[in-house]
Tab-separated table of C-alpha atoms in Angstrom:
chain	number	residue	atom	x	y	z
A	236	UNK	CA	-5.608	-8.840	58.894
A	237	UNK	CA	-3.446	-6.113	60.345
A	238	UNK	CA	-0.020	-4.611	59.257
A	239	UNK	CA	2.623	-5.615	62.521
A	240	UNK	CA	5.652	-6.470	62.223
A	241	UNK	CA	7.592	-8.872	64.381
A	242	UNK	CA	11.253	-8.797	65.331
A	243	UNK	CA	13.855	-9.251	67.018
A	244	UNK	CA	14.486	-7.317	70.286
A	245	UNK	CA	17.514	-3.811	69.299
A	246	UNK	CA	18.885	-1.772	71.931
A	247	UNK	CA	16.856	1.023	70.616
A	248	UNK	CA	13.713	-0.897	71.888
A	249	UNK	CA	14.789	-0.903	75.258
A	250	UNK	CA	13.057	1.635	77.122
A	251	UNK	CA	9.184	1.087	75.112
A	252	UNK	CA	10.348	-2.321	76.064
A	253	UNK	CA	10.147	-1.414	79.695
A	254	UNK	CA	7.121	0.072	79.193
A	255	UNK	CA	5.351	-2.577	77.901
A	256	UNK	CA	6.737	-5.259	80.861
A	257	UNK	CA	4.712	-2.115	82.784
A	258	UNK	CA	1.960	-2.471	80.861
A	259	UNK	CA	1.775	-6.315	81.524
A	260	UNK	CA	2.759	-6.238	85.090
A	261	UNK	CA	-0.605	-3.498	85.365
A	262	UNK	CA	-2.071	-6.490	83.477
A	263	UNK	CA	-1.570	-9.014	85.911
A	264	UNK	CA	-2.448	-7.525	88.519
A	265	UNK	CA	1.654	-7.384	89.832
A	266	UNK	CA	4.165	-4.995	90.998
A	267	UNK	CA	6.731	-3.097	88.588
A	268	UNK	CA	9.854	-1.722	89.749
A	269	UNK	CA	11.609	0.021	87.136
A	270	UNK	CA	14.624	1.198	88.540
A	271	UNK	CA	17.981	-0.948	86.617
A	272	UNK	CA	16.067	-2.419	84.287
A	273	UNK	CA	17.227	-1.376	80.809
A	274	UNK	CA	20.778	-2.080	81.895
A	275	UNK	CA	19.576	-5.519	82.999
A	276	UNK	CA	17.725	-6.642	79.884
A	277	UNK	CA	20.335	-4.832	77.941
A	278	UNK	CA	22.495	-7.826	79.148
A	279	UNK	CA	20.470	-10.423	78.726
A	280	UNK	CA	19.928	-9.863	75.835
A	281	UNK	CA	22.395	-8.763	74.397
A	282	UNK	CA	25.564	-10.428	75.171
A	283	UNK	CA	27.636	-12.817	74.001
A	284	UNK	CA	25.941	-15.581	75.167
A	285	UNK	CA	22.034	-14.355	75.517
A	286	UNK	CA	20.230	-15.085	79.082
A	287	UNK	CA	17.166	-13.867	76.917
A	288	UNK	CA	15.578	-13.631	73.406
A	289	UNK	CA	12.801	-10.972	72.742
A	290	UNK	CA	10.615	-10.433	70.517
A	291	UNK	CA	9.359	-7.124	69.675
A	292	UNK	CA	5.647	-6.064	67.585
A	293	UNK	CA	6.238	-3.070	66.117
A	294	UNK	CA	2.878	-1.374	64.071
A	295	UNK	CA	3.287	2.353	62.284
A	296	UNK	CA	7.319	2.236	64.135
A	297	UNK	CA	5.220	1.926	67.412
A	298	UNK	CA	5.992	-1.051	69.510
A	299	UNK	CA	2.709	-2.393	70.653
A	300	UNK	CA	3.482	-6.379	72.058
A	301	UNK	CA	6.773	-8.244	73.100
A	302	UNK	CA	7.493	-11.707	73.600
A	303	UNK	CA	10.822	-13.219	75.866
A	304	UNK	CA	12.396	-17.106	75.970
A	305	UNK	CA	14.706	-19.029	77.920
A	306	UNK	CA	15.446	-22.346	76.705
A	307	UNK	CA	16.707	-24.243	79.672
A	308	UNK	CA	16.724	-27.922	81.134
A	309	UNK	CA	13.988	-30.276	82.459
A	310	UNK	CA	14.938	-33.165	84.925
A	311	UNK	CA	11.700	-35.196	83.603
A	312	UNK	CA	12.386	-34.905	80.430
A	313	UNK	CA	16.189	-35.139	79.857
A	314	UNK	CA	16.191	-32.427	77.334
A	315	UNK	CA	16.143	-28.964	76.783
A	316	UNK	CA	13.223	-26.880	76.394
A	317	UNK	CA	11.857	-23.418	75.518
A	318	UNK	CA	10.347	-21.093	78.577
A	319	UNK	CA	8.053	-18.702	76.821
A	320	UNK	CA	8.726	-16.463	79.981
A	321	UNK	CA	6.665	-13.412	78.160
A	322	UNK	CA	3.883	-12.585	75.834
A	323	UNK	CA	1.816	-9.419	76.137
A	324	UNK	CA	-0.152	-7.261	73.242
A	325	UNK	CA	-2.001	-4.195	73.982
A	326	UNK	CA	-5.606	-4.811	74.154
A	327	UNK	CA	-6.137	-3.066	71.104
A	328	UNK	CA	-3.779	-6.235	69.326
A	329	UNK	CA	-4.497	-8.873	71.193
A	330	UNK	CA	-7.406	-11.289	68.884
A	331	UNK	CA	-5.984	-10.079	65.505
A	332	UNK	CA	-3.558	-13.167	65.085
A	333	UNK	CA	-0.517	-11.461	66.286
A	334	UNK	CA	-0.339	-14.117	69.076
A	335	UNK	CA	-1.355	-17.325	66.796
A	336	UNK	CA	1.662	-15.745	65.167
A	337	UNK	CA	4.187	-15.637	67.870
A	338	UNK	CA	3.081	-18.872	68.709
A	339	UNK	CA	3.816	-20.515	65.159
A	340	UNK	CA	7.198	-19.493	65.529
A	341	UNK	CA	8.225	-20.055	69.201
A	342	UNK	CA	7.534	-23.517	67.871
A	343	UNK	CA	9.975	-23.073	64.523
A	344	UNK	CA	12.468	-21.780	67.210
A	345	UNK	CA	11.899	-24.590	69.726
A	346	UNK	CA	12.097	-27.375	67.137
A	347	UNK	CA	15.675	-25.594	65.752
A	348	UNK	CA	17.125	-26.017	69.040
A	349	UNK	CA	15.725	-29.627	69.396
A	350	UNK	CA	13.508	-28.425	72.781
A	351	UNK	CA	11.202	-31.272	73.884
A	352	UNK	CA	9.104	-28.911	74.520
A	353	UNK	CA	7.114	-25.052	75.115
A	354	UNK	CA	6.781	-24.216	78.881
A	355	UNK	CA	4.721	-20.941	80.052
A	356	UNK	CA	2.411	-19.668	82.112
A	357	UNK	CA	-0.049	-17.318	83.163
A	358	UNK	CA	-2.701	-16.312	86.636
A	359	UNK	CA	-5.138	-18.199	86.585
A	360	UNK	CA	-7.515	-14.909	86.159
A	361	UNK	CA	-6.364	-14.540	82.670
A	362	UNK	CA	-9.194	-15.930	81.540
A	363	UNK	CA	-8.835	-14.421	78.025
A	364	UNK	CA	-4.947	-15.941	77.553
A	365	UNK	CA	-6.584	-19.178	78.988
A	366	UNK	CA	-9.404	-19.824	76.426
A	367	UNK	CA	-5.869	-18.757	73.545
A	368	UNK	CA	-3.638	-20.972	74.858
A	369	UNK	CA	-6.103	-23.722	74.787
A	370	UNK	CA	-7.942	-22.480	71.331
A	371	UNK	CA	-4.411	-23.860	70.166
A	372	UNK	CA	-3.732	-27.083	71.504
A	373	UNK	CA	-2.036	-26.445	74.891
A	374	UNK	CA	-2.438	-27.989	78.007
A	375	UNK	CA	-2.705	-26.580	81.366
A	376	UNK	CA	-1.488	-27.945	84.557
A	377	UNK	CA	-2.936	-26.646	88.355
A	378	UNK	CA	0.015	-26.139	90.018
A	379	UNK	CA	1.066	-22.801	92.219
A	380	UNK	CA	4.210	-20.755	91.733
A	381	UNK	CA	6.422	-19.437	94.906
A	382	UNK	CA	9.034	-16.483	94.769
A	383	UNK	CA	11.423	-16.420	97.650
A	384	UNK	CA	13.379	-12.837	96.841
A	385	UNK	CA	16.949	-12.464	97.605
A	386	UNK	CA	17.564	-9.695	99.968
A	387	UNK	CA	20.442	-6.972	98.904
A	388	UNK	CA	23.667	-6.511	100.692
């Protein structure tokens, strides 16, 4: 067992969070443009009515991972659910129980907010994450995710 802390994101974490997001995008074989992201994250996380909630995983004053989530509403369930937007740990910190602790805390957060479930997605090639999610009792659904990019005017 290693010492680590899972805590709420602070404003001073934003540059490290941005770096972790970039590492996460690389891990998921996606592109990442860091421009203007800190201001957007700051507004989403720290506004009086946050749109995004963020936890930082820290070990010895180094940020080694993060988790972000939102609350959304399911038409099919007619109830609120917690959407796990991102869960990322640097490779050296995977398989140490940190992910399980994050999921445990997310479950408590979902229960405290009367959510019907927690939903998330991962690329099909992320085999280690899929094995982890299956191990904790999550069930997967095969769906294809589409993105339509809105062009700035």
